[in-house]
Structure formats: structure tokens, C-alpha cells
Coordinates of C-alpha atoms (C1' of nucleotides) in Angstrom, one line a residue:
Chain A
X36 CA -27.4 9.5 -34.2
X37 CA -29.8 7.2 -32.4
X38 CA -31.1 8.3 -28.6
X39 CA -28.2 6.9 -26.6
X40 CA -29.5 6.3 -23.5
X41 CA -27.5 7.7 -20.8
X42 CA -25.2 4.7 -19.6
X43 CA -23.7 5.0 -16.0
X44 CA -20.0 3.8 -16.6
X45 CA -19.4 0.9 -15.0
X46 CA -16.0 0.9 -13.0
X47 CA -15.1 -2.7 -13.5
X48 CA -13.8 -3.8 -10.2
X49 CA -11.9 -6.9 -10.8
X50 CA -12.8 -9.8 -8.2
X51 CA -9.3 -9.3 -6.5
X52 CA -9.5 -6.1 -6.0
X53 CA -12.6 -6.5 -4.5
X54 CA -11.2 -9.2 -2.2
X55 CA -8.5 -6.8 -1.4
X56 CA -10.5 -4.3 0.0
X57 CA -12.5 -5.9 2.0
X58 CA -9.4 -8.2 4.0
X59 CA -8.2 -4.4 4.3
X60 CA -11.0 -3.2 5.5
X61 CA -11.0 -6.2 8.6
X62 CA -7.7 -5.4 9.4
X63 CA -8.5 -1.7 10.1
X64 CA -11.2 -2.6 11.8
X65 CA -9.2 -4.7 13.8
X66 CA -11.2 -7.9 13.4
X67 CA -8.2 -9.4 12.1
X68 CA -4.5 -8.7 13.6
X69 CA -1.1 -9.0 13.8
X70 CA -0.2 -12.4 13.7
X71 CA -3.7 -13.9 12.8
X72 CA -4.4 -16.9 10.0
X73 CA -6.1 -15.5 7.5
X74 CA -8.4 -18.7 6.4
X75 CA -7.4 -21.5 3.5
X76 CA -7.4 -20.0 0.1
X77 CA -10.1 -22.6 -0.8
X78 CA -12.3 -21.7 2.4
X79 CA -11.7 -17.9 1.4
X80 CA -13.1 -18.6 -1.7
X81 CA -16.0 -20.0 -1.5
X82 CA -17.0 -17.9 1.3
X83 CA -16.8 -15.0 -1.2
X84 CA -18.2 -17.4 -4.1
X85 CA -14.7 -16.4 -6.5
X86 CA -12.3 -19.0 -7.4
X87 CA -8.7 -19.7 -6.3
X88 CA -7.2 -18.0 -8.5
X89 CA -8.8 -14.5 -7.7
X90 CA -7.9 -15.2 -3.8
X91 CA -4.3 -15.8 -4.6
X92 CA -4.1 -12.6 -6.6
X93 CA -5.3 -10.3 -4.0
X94 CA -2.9 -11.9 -1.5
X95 CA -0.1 -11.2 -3.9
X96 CA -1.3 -7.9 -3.6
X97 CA -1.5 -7.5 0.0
X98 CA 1.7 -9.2 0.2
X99 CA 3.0 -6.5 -1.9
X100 CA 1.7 -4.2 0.1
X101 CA 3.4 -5.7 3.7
X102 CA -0.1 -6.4 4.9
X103 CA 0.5 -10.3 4.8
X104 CA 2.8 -13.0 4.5
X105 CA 2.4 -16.3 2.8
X106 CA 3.9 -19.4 4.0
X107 CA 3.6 -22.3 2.1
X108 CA 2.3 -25.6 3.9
X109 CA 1.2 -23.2 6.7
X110 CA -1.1 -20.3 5.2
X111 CA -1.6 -16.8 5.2
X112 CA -0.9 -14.4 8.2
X113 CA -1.5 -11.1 9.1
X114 CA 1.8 -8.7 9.5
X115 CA 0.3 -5.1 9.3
X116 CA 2.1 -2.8 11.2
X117 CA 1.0 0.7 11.6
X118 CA 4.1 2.0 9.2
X119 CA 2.5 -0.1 6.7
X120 CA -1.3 0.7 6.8
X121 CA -0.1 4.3 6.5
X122 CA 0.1 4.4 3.1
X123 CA -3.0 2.2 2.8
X124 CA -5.1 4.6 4.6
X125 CA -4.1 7.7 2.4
X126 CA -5.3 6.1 -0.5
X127 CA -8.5 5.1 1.1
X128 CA -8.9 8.1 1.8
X129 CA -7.7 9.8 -1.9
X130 CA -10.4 7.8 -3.2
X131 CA -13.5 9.2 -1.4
X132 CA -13.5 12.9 -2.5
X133 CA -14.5 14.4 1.1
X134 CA -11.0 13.5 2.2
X135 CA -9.2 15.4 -0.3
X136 CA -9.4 18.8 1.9
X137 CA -8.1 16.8 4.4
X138 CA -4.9 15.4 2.5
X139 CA -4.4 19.5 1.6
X140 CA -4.7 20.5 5.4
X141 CA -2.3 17.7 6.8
X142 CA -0.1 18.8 3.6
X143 CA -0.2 22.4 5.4
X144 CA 0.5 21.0 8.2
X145 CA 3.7 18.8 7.5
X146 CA 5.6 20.5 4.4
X147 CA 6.1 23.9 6.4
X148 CA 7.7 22.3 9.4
X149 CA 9.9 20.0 6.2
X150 CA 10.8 23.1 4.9
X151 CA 12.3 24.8 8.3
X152 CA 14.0 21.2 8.9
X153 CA 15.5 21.6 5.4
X154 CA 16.7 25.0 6.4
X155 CA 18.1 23.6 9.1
X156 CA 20.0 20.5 8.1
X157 CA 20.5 20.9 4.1
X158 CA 23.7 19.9 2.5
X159 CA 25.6 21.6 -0.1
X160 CA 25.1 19.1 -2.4
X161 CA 21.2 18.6 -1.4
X162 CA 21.0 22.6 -2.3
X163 CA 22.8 22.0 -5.5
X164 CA 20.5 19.6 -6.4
X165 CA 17.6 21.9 -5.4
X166 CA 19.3 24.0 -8.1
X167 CA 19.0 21.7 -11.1
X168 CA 15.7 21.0 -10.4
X169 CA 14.7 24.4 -10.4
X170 CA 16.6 24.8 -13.5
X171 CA 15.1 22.1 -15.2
X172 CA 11.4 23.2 -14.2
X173 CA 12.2 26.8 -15.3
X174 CA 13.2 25.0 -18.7
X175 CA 10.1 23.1 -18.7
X176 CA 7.5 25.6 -18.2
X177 CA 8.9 28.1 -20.2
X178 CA 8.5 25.4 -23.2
X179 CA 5.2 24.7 -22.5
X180 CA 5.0 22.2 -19.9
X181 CA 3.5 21.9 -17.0
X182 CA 6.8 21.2 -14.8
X183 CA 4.3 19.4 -12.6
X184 CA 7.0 16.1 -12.7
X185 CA 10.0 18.5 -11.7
X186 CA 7.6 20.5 -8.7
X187 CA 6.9 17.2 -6.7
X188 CA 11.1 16.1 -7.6
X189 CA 11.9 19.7 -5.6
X190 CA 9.1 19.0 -2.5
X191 CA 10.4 15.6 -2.1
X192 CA 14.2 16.3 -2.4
X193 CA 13.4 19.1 0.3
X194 CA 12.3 17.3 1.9
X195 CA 15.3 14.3 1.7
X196 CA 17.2 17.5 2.9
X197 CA 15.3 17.8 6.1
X198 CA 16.3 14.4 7.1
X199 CA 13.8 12.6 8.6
X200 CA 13.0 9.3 6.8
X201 CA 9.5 8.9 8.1
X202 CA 8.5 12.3 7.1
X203 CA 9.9 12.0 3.9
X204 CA 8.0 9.0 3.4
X205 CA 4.8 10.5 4.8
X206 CA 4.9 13.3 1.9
X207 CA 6.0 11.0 -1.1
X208 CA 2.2 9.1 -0.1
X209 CA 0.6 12.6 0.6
X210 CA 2.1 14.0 -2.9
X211 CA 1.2 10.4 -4.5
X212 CA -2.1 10.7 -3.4
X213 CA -2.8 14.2 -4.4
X214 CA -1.1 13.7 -7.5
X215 CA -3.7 12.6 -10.2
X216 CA -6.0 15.7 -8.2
X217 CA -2.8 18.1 -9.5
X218 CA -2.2 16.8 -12.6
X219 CA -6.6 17.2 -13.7
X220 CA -6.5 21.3 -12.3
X221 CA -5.5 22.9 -16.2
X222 CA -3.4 25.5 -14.6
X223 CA -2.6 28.6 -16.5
X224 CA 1.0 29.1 -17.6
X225 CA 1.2 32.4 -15.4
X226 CA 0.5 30.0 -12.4
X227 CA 3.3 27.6 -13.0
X228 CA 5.4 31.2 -13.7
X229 CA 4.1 32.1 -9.9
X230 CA 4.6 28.5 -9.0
X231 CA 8.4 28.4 -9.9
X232 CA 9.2 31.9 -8.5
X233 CA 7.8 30.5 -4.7
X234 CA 10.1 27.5 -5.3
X235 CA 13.3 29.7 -5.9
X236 CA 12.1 31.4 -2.9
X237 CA 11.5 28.9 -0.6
X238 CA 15.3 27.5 -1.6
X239 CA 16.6 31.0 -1.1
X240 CA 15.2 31.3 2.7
X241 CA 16.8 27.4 3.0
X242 CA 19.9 28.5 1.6
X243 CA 20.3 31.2 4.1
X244 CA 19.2 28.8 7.0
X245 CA 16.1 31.2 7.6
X246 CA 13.6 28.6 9.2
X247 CA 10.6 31.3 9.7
X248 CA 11.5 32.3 6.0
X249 CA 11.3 28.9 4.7
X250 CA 8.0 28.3 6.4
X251 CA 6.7 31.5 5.5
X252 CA 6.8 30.6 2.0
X253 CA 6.1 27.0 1.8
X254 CA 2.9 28.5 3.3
X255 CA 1.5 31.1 0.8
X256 CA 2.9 28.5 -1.9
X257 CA 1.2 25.9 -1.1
X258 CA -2.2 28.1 -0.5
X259 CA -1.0 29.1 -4.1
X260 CA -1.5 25.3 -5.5
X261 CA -4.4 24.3 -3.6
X262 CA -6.9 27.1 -3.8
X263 CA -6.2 29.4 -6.5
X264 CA -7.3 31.3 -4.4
X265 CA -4.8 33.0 -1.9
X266 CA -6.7 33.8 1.6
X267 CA -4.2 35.4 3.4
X268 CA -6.8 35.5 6.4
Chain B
X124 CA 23.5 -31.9 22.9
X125 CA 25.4 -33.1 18.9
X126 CA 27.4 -30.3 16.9
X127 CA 24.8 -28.4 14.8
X128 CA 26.1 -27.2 11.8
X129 CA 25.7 -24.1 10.6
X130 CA 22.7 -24.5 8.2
X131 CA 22.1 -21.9 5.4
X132 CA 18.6 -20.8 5.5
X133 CA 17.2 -21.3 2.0
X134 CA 15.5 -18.0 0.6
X135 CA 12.6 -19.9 -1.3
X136 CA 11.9 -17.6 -3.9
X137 CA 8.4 -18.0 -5.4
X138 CA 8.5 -17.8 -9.7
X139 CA 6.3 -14.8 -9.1
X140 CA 8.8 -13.2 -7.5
X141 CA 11.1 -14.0 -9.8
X142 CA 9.4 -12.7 -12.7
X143 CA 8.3 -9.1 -10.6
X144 CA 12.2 -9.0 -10.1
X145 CA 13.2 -9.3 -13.8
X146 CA 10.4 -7.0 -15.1
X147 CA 11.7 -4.8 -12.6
X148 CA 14.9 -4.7 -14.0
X149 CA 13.8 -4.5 -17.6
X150 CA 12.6 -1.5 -16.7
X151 CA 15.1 -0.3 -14.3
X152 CA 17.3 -0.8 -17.5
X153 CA 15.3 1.3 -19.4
X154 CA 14.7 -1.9 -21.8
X155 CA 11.0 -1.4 -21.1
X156 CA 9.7 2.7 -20.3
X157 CA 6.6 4.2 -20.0
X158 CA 3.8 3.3 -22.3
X159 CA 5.4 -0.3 -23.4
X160 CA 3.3 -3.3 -23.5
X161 CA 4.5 -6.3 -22.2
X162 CA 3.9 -9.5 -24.2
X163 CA 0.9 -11.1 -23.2
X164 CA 0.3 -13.3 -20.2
X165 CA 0.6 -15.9 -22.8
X166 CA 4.0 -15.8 -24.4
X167 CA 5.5 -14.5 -21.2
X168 CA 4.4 -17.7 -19.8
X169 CA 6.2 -19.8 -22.3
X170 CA 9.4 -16.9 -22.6
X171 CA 9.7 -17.7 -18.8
X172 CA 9.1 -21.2 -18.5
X173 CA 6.2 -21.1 -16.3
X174 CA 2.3 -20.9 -16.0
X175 CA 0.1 -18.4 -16.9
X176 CA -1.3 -18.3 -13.1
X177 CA 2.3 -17.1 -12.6
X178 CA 1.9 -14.6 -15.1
X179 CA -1.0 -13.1 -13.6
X180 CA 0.1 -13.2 -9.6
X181 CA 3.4 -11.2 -10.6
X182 CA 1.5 -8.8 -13.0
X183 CA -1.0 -8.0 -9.5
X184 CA 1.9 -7.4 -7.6
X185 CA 3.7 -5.0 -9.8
X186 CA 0.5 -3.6 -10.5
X187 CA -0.2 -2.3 -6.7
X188 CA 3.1 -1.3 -6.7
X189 CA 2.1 1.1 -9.9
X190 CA 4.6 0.3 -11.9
X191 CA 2.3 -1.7 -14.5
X192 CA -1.3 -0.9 -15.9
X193 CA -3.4 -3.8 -17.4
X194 CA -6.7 -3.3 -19.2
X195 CA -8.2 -5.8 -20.5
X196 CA -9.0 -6.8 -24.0
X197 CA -5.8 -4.7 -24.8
X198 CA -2.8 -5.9 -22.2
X199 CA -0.5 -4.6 -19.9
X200 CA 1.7 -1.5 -20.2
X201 CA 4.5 -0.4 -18.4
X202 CA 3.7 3.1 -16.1
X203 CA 7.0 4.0 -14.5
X204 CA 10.4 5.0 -15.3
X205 CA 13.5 4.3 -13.9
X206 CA 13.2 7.4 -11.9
X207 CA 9.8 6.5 -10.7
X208 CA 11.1 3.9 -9.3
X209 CA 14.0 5.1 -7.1
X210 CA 11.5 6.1 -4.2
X211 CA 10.0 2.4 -4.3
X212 CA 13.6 1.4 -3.8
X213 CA 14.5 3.6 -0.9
X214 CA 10.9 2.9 0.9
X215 CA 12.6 -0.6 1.8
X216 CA 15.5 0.4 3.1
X217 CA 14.0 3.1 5.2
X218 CA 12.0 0.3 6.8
X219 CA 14.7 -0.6 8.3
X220 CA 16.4 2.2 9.3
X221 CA 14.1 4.7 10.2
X222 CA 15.0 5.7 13.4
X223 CA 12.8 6.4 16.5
X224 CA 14.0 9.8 16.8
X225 CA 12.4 10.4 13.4
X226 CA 9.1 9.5 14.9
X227 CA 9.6 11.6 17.6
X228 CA 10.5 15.0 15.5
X229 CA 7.4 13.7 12.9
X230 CA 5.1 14.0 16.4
X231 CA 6.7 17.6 17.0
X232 CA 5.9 18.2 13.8
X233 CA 1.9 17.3 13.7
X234 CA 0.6 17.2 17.0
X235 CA 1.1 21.3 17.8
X236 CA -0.7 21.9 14.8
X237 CA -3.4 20.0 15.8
X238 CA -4.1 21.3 18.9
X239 CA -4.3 24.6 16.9
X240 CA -7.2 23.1 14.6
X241 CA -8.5 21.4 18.1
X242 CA -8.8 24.7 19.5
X243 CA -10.4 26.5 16.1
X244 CA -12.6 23.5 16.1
X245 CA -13.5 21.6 19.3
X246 CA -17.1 21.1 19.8
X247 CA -19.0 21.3 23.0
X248 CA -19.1 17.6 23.2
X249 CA -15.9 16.5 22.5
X250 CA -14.7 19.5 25.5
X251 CA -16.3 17.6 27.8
X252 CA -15.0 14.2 26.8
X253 CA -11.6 15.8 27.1
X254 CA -12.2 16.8 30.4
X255 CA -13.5 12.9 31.6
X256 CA -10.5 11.9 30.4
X257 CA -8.5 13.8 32.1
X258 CA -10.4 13.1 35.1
X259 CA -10.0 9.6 34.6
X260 CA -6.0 10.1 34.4
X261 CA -5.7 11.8 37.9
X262 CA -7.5 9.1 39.8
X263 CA -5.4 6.8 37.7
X264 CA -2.4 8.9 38.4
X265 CA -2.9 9.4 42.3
X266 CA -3.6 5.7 42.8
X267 CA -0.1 4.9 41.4
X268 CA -1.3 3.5 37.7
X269 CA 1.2 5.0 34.8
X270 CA -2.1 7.3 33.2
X271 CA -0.6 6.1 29.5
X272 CA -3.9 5.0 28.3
X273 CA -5.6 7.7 29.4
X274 CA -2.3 9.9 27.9
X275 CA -2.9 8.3 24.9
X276 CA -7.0 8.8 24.5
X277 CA -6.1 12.5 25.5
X278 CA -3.9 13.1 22.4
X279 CA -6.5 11.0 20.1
X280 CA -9.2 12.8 21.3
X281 CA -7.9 15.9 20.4
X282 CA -6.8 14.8 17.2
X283 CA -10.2 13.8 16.9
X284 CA -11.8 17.3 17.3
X285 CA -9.2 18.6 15.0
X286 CA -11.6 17.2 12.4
X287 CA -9.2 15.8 10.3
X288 CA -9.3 12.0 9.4
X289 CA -5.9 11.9 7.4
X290 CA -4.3 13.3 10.6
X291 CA -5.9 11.5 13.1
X292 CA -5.1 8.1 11.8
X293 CA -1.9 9.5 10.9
X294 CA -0.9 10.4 14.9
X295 CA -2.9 7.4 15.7
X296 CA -0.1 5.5 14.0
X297 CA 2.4 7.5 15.2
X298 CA 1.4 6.9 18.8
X299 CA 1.2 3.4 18.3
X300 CA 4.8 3.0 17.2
X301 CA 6.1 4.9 20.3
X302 CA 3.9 3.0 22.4
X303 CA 5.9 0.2 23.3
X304 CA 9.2 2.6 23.8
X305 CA 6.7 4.6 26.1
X306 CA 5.5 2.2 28.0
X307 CA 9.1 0.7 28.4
X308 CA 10.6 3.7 30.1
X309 CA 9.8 4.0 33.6
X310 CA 9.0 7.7 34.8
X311 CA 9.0 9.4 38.0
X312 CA 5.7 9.8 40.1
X313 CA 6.4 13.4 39.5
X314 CA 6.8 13.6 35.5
X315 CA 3.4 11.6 35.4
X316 CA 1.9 14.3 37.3
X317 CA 3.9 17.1 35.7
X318 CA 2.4 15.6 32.4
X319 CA -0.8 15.5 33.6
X320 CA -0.9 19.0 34.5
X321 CA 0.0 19.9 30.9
X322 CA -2.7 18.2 29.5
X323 CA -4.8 20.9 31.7
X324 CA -3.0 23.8 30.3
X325 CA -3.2 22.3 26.8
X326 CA -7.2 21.6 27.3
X327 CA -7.3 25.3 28.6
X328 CA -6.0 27.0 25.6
X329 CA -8.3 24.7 23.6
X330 CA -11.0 25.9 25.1
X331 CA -10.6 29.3 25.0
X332 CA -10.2 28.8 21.1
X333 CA -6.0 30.0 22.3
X334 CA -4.5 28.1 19.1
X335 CA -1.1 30.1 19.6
X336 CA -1.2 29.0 23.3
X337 CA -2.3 25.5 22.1
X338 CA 0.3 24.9 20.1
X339 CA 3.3 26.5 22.9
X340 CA 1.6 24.1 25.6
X341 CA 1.7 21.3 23.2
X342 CA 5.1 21.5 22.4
X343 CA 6.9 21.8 25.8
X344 CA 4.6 18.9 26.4
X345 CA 6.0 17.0 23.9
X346 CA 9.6 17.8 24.9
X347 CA 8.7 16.8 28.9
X348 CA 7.6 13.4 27.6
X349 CA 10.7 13.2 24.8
X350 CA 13.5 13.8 26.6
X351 CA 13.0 14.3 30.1
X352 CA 15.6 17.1 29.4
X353 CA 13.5 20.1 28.2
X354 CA 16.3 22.1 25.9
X355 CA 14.5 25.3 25.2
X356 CA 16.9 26.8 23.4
Chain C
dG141 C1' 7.6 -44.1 29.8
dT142 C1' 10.4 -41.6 26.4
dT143 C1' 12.1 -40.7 22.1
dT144 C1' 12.1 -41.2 17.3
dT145 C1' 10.0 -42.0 13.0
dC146 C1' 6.2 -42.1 9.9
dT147 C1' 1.9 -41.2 8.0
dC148 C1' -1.7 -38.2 6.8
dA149 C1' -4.5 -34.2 6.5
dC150 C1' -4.1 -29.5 5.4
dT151 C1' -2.1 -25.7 3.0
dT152 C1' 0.2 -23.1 -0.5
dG153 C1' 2.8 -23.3 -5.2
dT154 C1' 2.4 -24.1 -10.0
dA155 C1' 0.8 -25.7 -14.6
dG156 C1' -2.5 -25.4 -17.9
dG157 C1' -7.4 -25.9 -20.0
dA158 C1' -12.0 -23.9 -20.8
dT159 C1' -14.9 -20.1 -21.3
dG160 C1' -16.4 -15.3 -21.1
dA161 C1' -15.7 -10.4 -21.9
dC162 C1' -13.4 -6.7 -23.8
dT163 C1' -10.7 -4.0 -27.4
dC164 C1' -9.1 -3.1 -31.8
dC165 C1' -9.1 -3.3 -36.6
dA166 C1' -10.1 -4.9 -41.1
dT167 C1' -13.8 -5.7 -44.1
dA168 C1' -18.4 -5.7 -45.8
dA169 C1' -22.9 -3.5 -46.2
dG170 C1' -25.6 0.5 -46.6
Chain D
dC271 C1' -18.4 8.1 -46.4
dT272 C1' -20.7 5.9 -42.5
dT273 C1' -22.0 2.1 -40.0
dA274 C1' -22.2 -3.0 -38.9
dT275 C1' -20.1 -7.1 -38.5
dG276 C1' -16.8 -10.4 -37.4
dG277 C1' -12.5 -12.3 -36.2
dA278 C1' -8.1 -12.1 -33.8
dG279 C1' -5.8 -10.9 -29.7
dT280 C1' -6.0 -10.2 -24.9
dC281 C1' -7.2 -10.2 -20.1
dA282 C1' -10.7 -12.1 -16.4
dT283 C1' -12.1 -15.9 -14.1
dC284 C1' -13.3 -20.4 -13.2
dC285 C1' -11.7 -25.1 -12.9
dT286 C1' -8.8 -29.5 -12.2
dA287 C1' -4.6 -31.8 -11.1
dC288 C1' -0.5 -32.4 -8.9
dA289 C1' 3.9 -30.9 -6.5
dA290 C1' 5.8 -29.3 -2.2
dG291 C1' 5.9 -27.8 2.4
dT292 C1' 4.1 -28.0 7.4
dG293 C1' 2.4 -29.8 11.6
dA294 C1' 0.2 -33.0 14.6
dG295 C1' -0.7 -37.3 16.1
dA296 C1' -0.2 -42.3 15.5
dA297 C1' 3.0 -45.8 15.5
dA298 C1' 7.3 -47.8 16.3
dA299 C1' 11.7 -48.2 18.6
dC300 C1' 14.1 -47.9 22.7

DNA sequence: GTTTTCTCACTTGTAGGATGACTCCATAAG
DNA sequence: CTTATGGAGTCATCCTACAAGTGAGAAAAC
């Protein structure tokens, strides 16, 4: 084969996503606000030198994402609100490597205290539902699979037991963001073994309403997943 | 003034939202799973009745909400699954009716740990800034002003030598939420003093690298400014 | 002077054409 | 068999044209 000359892979960036990042990037900086106009679609485009088009597909997606709202025969206004640019700002930050440690630590910091809430407030039918999952993981792994899909189904319904909406919704971006991170690491099959077994052990100490227990063990297994590595200081 | 009837306010809906709310069914359904390609923009133009542009703005929005993929040269494939979609559902609602107390509990839940990285952590520098702060409160305080900005940059700075971006923005959102409710209720000369005096204690611990004590302080602070009632069980 | 109506400029909503770039695959050339 | 080539299909992006909605100020009516 001929000398292939190294090519650096060019990550296409469509225009609108382009566009999208950088009307983001104003509103966390704070140059534009709640309530503000963002300009015409036609002024917005030639000040970026992209067509209409391209401009009306990154406000769809920022619509999508509750960052604006479009009115038509008025224009295009800023609605952020803090809730919303939460889940913005964790995959900012998902996307630049350094802030991957940091998305593990805030994990230790939240899923703990989610798992003593749990222990606290779970259902019957929230533990029963713990179960299956469990069950269904077991079933997985043991045929091969990673059980990766049925692991984040048993964080997030534990946390749905813990009943707090906006910390529910804080993991599900944390676990999103982490999730393509998860899913690369080639775990060994006696790591999802290990994996499972902390799970049934985690929804033992909830069962019994044993808060310290439940943290206790949302702790070593989550420095289980992230390091490999246990460092049980 | 004349007898205003009762006018129904027409919900405009846009064809791209149409279109996001059929695909969304489709696949809600299960008519359309994981790995399907969608006709091209093309013949879903002409299935639907409308124009390509169309097309394209709905395929951006249900592409940041990661339920479709497009590449081009080869189309656009479906990358969710009914269940998938279930927490994208629920985010809505919980817009709504996530409750203030939920913030509240989510602070009890971050902000003691991150006094405990503060104190692992702090720098020199960042010491010192805590302490003008604080300095800055207690003129504010004893010449009658409320101190809640300075509260405020207290609990950000702190976050900020917990060296953790993810959480700082993350409380920084958190505090801007309960701003308003904070500012609303008026407290007592004394409780602004009383929580001014807890700041010193937390600051202390921090500095002495106390994380246990950090966190303790932290807490009761937290409680002092939630409730008013401290319930220590 | 006050109120109502109308006009017009501006903005978003939508359709559809033209062209470029990319992917895949069948087919031809070696 | 391996490698090029080319064409069909598709998305990416630009463009124009017009419809539809909004708001403000001019004009008209009172």
C-alpha cells in the first residue's frame, strides 16, 4: 500500500452547530439574558457569513433545548433559566476531557446522599422494581453482556425512589454525560460479576432502611466503576 | 368597558413541530427502533406535505434531543427506544412541578461535601478572599443591609476552592433559583448575624483542613437558613 | 385633543431550486 | 483478486420568493 500520509480526522462541525455554540456560549457569559432579542435571522446571518437556513436550524435547536423562544412577526428571545443551562453545561463540560474527573467527583458526591434518601423514602413497589432490574442484569451479564443498559436503569430508579425530582434529574445528565466514557472502558466479565453483587448490596442496606449502609456502599461501588482501582484511603 | 368574550388562545403549532411530534410517536410506537433510517429529507417532505426546510428544522430538533442521528451521504437513523424516551417525557413534567423543597434537600445534599473538598483543597489565596468577604458582610450586616450578596459570594467562593467546575456551576444554579425565595423572606437582625457567625466557624474548619467539622458547620448552617426551625433530630 | 383605523416596515414561517460534499455499491480495469 | 472509477442516493448549505404575524406610527374619524 502506498505511504498514506497521516490525515488528522476532520470532525465536521456542521454550520448550526457551530452557530449553537457560540449563542450558548453568550448566554453563559451573560452578554445575552433572560428576556433579550436575539438579532433578525437575516442580520444573524450575515454577521456569521452562513445562510438562513443554517440560523434557523440552530434556533430550532436551542429552542429544543429551552434556551430560546421564537415568536413569529416578533423574533427570537432569550428564556434560559438556570434549570435549563444545567444540562447544557454538563455536556460542555463532558466534551473537554479535564472535566471528566470532575463529573466522577460530583457523582461521588450526589449518588451517596440518593442512595441514603432512597433508604429513607423507598416504596414497596420502587424496591420491587429494584428487584427486576437486578434480575434482568444478573441475566444479562451472565450471557455475555455488559448489563451496562440495566446498571444506569437501577442508579436512576434509585434514585426515582429517593424522591427528589431535581436530583433525579441532575443524575440522569450526570449518567448521560458519563455514559459514552462507560460504555468505551472494555470491562472484564469479573467486574460486571463485582458490579452486580454491589448493586444487590446497595438495595439490601435500602431495603432495610439502613442510610449509613446504603451510603457505605454506593461509595466503594462507585470507586469500583470509576477507577478500577479501589483506594480505600 | 364591552363584554369580552372568552377568546381561545390559538396554540400555533409550527409544521416542524408537527412532524418532531409524529416521528416521536412512530417511535414511541415502536413503528420506528433503534438503527432505522428514516426516508430521506426528500420523500418525507412530499409524505408530509411540506418543504424540505421543514424536513431539516424538525430533524435538528429531534437530533439535540438524541433521539435521531444523521450523517451525511448516508441519512438519518433512529437512536432511541421507547424506553429511552420515557425520561425525556418525564423531564417536562418535572419542570413544572419540581418543588422548592427539592432544591433545598439537593443544596443539603452538595454544599457539605463541598466544604469538605474546600477544606482538603483551599489555597492560600482563595483563604484570604474568604475572609474579605466575610469582612465585607459584617459591615454590611451591622449597618442594617441583608449581607445576601455577600452570603451568596461566601458559598461560591468556597465552591470555588473546592476545585470542582461541574459543582460550582452546579450550586451556582442552585443558589440562583433560591435567590428570589431568599431574598423574599425577611429575617430577623439576629438570624443575619447568627448566619454570619457560621460562615466564621465554617471558614475555620476550612482552614484548619477540619473537612468533618466542615461539613457539620455547613449543615446546621444550611438548616438555620432553611427553616428557621433547626430540627436536629 | 382623543380614539380608531390603516399602512408599512420588520420579522419569522414555509416552499422549493441549485449546487457541493459525502457514502455506498456496482462495474470496469489492472 | 485488487484497485479505480463512476453513478445514484443522501445530506449540507446557499439562495429566492412569498405567506403570515407583529408593532409602531401615520392618517382618518370623532
Amino acid at each position: 500500500m502506498a505511504i498514506e500520509p497521516q490525515l488528522q480526522v476532520v470532525r465536521r462541525v456542521r454550520v448550526y452547530e457551530e452557530i449553537v455554540s457560540q449563542i450558548t456560549s453568550l448566554i453563559l457569559s451573560g452578554d445575552f439574558t433572560i428576556g433579550d432579542k436575539l438579532p433578525s435571522e437575516r442580520e444573524l446571518g450575515e454577521r456569521f457569513g452562513v445562510g438562513r437556513n443554517s440560523v434557523r436550524e440552530a434556533t430550532r435547536a436551542l429552542e429544543s433545548a429551552h434556551l430560546v423562544e421564537t415568536r413569529q412577526g416578533e423574533g427570537t428571545f432569550i428564556i434560559a433559566t438556570p434549570d435549563s443551562l444545567v444540562p447544557v453545561l454538563s455536556a460542555r463540560i463532558s466534551e473537554e476531557a479535564s472535566g471528566v474527573h470532575h463529573l466522577f467527583e460530583a457523582r461521588r458526591v450526589l449518588e451517596p446522599q440518593i442512595a441514603a434518601l432512597a433508604a429513607e423514602r423507598a416504596a414497596a413497589a420502587e424496591l420491587r422494581e429494584l428487584d427486576r432490574i437486578l434480575v434482568r442484569q444478573r441475566k444479562e451479564v451472565e450471557a455475555g453482556g455488559s448489563g451496562i443498559e440495566e446498571d444506569t436503569q437501577f442508579h436512576m430508579a434509585l434514585a426515582g425512589a429517593a424522591k427528589n425530582e431535581f436530583l433525579e434529574k441532575l443524575l440522569g445528565t450526570l449518567l448521560a454525560s458519563l455514559r459514552e466514557l462507560r460504555e468505551r472502558s472494555v470491562r472484564r466479565m469479573s467486574d460486571r460479576i463485582r458490579s452486580h453483587e454491589t448493586h444487590l448490596k446497595i438495595l439490601d442496606a435500602v431495603k432495610k432502611g439502613q442510610e449509613k449502609d446504603a451510603v457505605a456502599n454506593m461509595i466503594s461501588h462507585l470507586l469500583e466503576i470509576e477507577g478500577g482501582e479501589v483506594n480505600p484511603e
